[in-house]
C-alpha positions as a Markdown table, in Angstrom:
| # | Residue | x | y | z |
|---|---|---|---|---|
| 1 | Unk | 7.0 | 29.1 | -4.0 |
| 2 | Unk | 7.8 | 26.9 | -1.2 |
| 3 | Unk | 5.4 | 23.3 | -0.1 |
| 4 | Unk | 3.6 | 23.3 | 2.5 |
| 5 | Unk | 4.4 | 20.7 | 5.3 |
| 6 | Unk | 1.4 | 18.9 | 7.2 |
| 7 | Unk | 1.6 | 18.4 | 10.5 |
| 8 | Unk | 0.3 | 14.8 | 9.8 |
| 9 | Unk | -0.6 | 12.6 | 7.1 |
| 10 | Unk | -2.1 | 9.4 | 7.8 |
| 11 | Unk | -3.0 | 5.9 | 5.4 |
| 12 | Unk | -5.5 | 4.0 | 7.1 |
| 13 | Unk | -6.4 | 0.8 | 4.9 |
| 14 | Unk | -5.1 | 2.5 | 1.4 |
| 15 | Unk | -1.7 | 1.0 | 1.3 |
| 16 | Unk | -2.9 | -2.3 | -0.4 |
| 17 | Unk | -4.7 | -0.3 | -3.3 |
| 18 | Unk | -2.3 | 1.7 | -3.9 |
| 19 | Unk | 0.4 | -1.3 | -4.1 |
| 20 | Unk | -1.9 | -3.7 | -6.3 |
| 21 | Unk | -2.5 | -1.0 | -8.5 |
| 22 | Unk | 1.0 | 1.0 | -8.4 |
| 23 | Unk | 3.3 | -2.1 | -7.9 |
| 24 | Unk | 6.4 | -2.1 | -6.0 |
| 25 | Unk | 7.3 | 1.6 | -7.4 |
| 26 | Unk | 3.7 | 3.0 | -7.3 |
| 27 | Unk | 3.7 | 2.3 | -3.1 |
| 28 | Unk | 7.2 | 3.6 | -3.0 |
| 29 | Unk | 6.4 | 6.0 | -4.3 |
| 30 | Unk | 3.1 | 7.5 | -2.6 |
| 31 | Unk | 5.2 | 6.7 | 0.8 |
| 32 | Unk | 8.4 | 8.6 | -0.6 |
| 33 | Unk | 5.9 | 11.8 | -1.3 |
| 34 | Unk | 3.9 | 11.4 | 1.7 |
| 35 | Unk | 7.1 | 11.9 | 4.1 |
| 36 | Unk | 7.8 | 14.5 | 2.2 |
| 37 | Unk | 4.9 | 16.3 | 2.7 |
| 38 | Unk | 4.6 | 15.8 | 6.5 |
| 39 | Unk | 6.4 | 15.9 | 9.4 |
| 40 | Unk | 4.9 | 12.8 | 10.7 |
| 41 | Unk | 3.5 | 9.8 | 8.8 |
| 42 | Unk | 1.2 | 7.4 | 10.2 |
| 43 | Unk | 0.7 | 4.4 | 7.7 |
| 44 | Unk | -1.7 | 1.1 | 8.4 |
| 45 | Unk | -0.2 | -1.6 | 5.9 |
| 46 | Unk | -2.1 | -4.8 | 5.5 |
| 47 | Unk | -0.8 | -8.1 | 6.1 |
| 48 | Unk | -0.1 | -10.4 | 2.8 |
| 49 | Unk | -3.1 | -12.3 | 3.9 |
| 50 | Unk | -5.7 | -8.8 | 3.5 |
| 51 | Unk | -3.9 | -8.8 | -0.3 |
| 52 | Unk | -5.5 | -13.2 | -1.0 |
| 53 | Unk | -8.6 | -11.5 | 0.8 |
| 54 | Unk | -9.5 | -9.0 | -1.6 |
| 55 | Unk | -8.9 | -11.5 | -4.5 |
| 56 | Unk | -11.6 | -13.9 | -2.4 |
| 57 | Unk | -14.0 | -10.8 | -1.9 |
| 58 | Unk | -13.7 | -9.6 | -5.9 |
| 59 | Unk | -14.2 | -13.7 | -7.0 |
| 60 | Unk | -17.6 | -13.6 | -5.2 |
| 61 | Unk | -18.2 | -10.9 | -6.3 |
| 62 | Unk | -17.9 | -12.2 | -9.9 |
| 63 | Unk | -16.0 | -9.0 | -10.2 |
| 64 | Unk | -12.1 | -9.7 | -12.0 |
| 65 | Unk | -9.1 | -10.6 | -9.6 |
| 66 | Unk | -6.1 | -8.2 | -8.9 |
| 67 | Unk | -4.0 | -9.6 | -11.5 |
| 68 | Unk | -0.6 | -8.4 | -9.5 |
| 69 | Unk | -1.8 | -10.3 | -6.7 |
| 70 | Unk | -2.1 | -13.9 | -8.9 |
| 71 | Unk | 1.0 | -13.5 | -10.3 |
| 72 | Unk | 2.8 | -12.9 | -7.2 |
| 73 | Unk | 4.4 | -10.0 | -8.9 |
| 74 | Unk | 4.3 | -7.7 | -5.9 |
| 75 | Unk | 8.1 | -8.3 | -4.2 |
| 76 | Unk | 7.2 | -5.8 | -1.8 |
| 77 | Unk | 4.2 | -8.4 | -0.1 |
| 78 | Unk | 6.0 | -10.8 | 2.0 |
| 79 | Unk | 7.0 | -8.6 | 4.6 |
| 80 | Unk | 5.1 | -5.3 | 3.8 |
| 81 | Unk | 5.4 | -3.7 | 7.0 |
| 82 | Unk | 9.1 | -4.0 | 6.8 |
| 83 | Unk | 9.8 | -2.9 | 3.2 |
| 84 | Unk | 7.3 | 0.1 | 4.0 |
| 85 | Unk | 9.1 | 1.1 | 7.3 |
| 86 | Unk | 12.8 | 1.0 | 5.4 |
| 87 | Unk | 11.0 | 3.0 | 2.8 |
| 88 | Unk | 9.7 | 5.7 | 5.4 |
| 89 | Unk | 12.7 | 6.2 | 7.7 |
């Protein structure tokens, strides 16, 4: 049975969530599958700044940080739009 293809898949404001929960491999990997589902991918990443944000947001909150986030462990953040677009083409 063959897959099928979408004409278009797009990620509006789900890249962070899936990288502070998936790591480096977990965002790979969603954006590996994605282009293989579709013909064309449209992805919104959010800046490095969006990723201190949510950390901000959750501390008000009194709700617990995204560890990943405080421990820098995300290699993939500094230049996220980059490291996304040499993943997707």
């Amino acid at each position: 049975k063959s897959l099928s293809r979408f004409d278009l898949v797009t990620a509006f404001s789900a890249t962070m969530w899936i990288h502070v929960h998936g790591g480096d491999d977990g965002l790979t990997e969603f954006l590996k599958r994605a282009c293989n589902s579709t013909k064309c991918l449209l992805v919104e990443p959010q800046p490095s700044r969006c990723y201190r944000n949510a950390n901000v947001r959750l501390r008000k909150l009194g709700q617990p940080q995204l560890n990943n986030v405080l421990e820098n462990s995300l290699l993939m953040r500094a230049d996220v739009e980059d490291k996304i677009e040499s993943v997707v083409l």
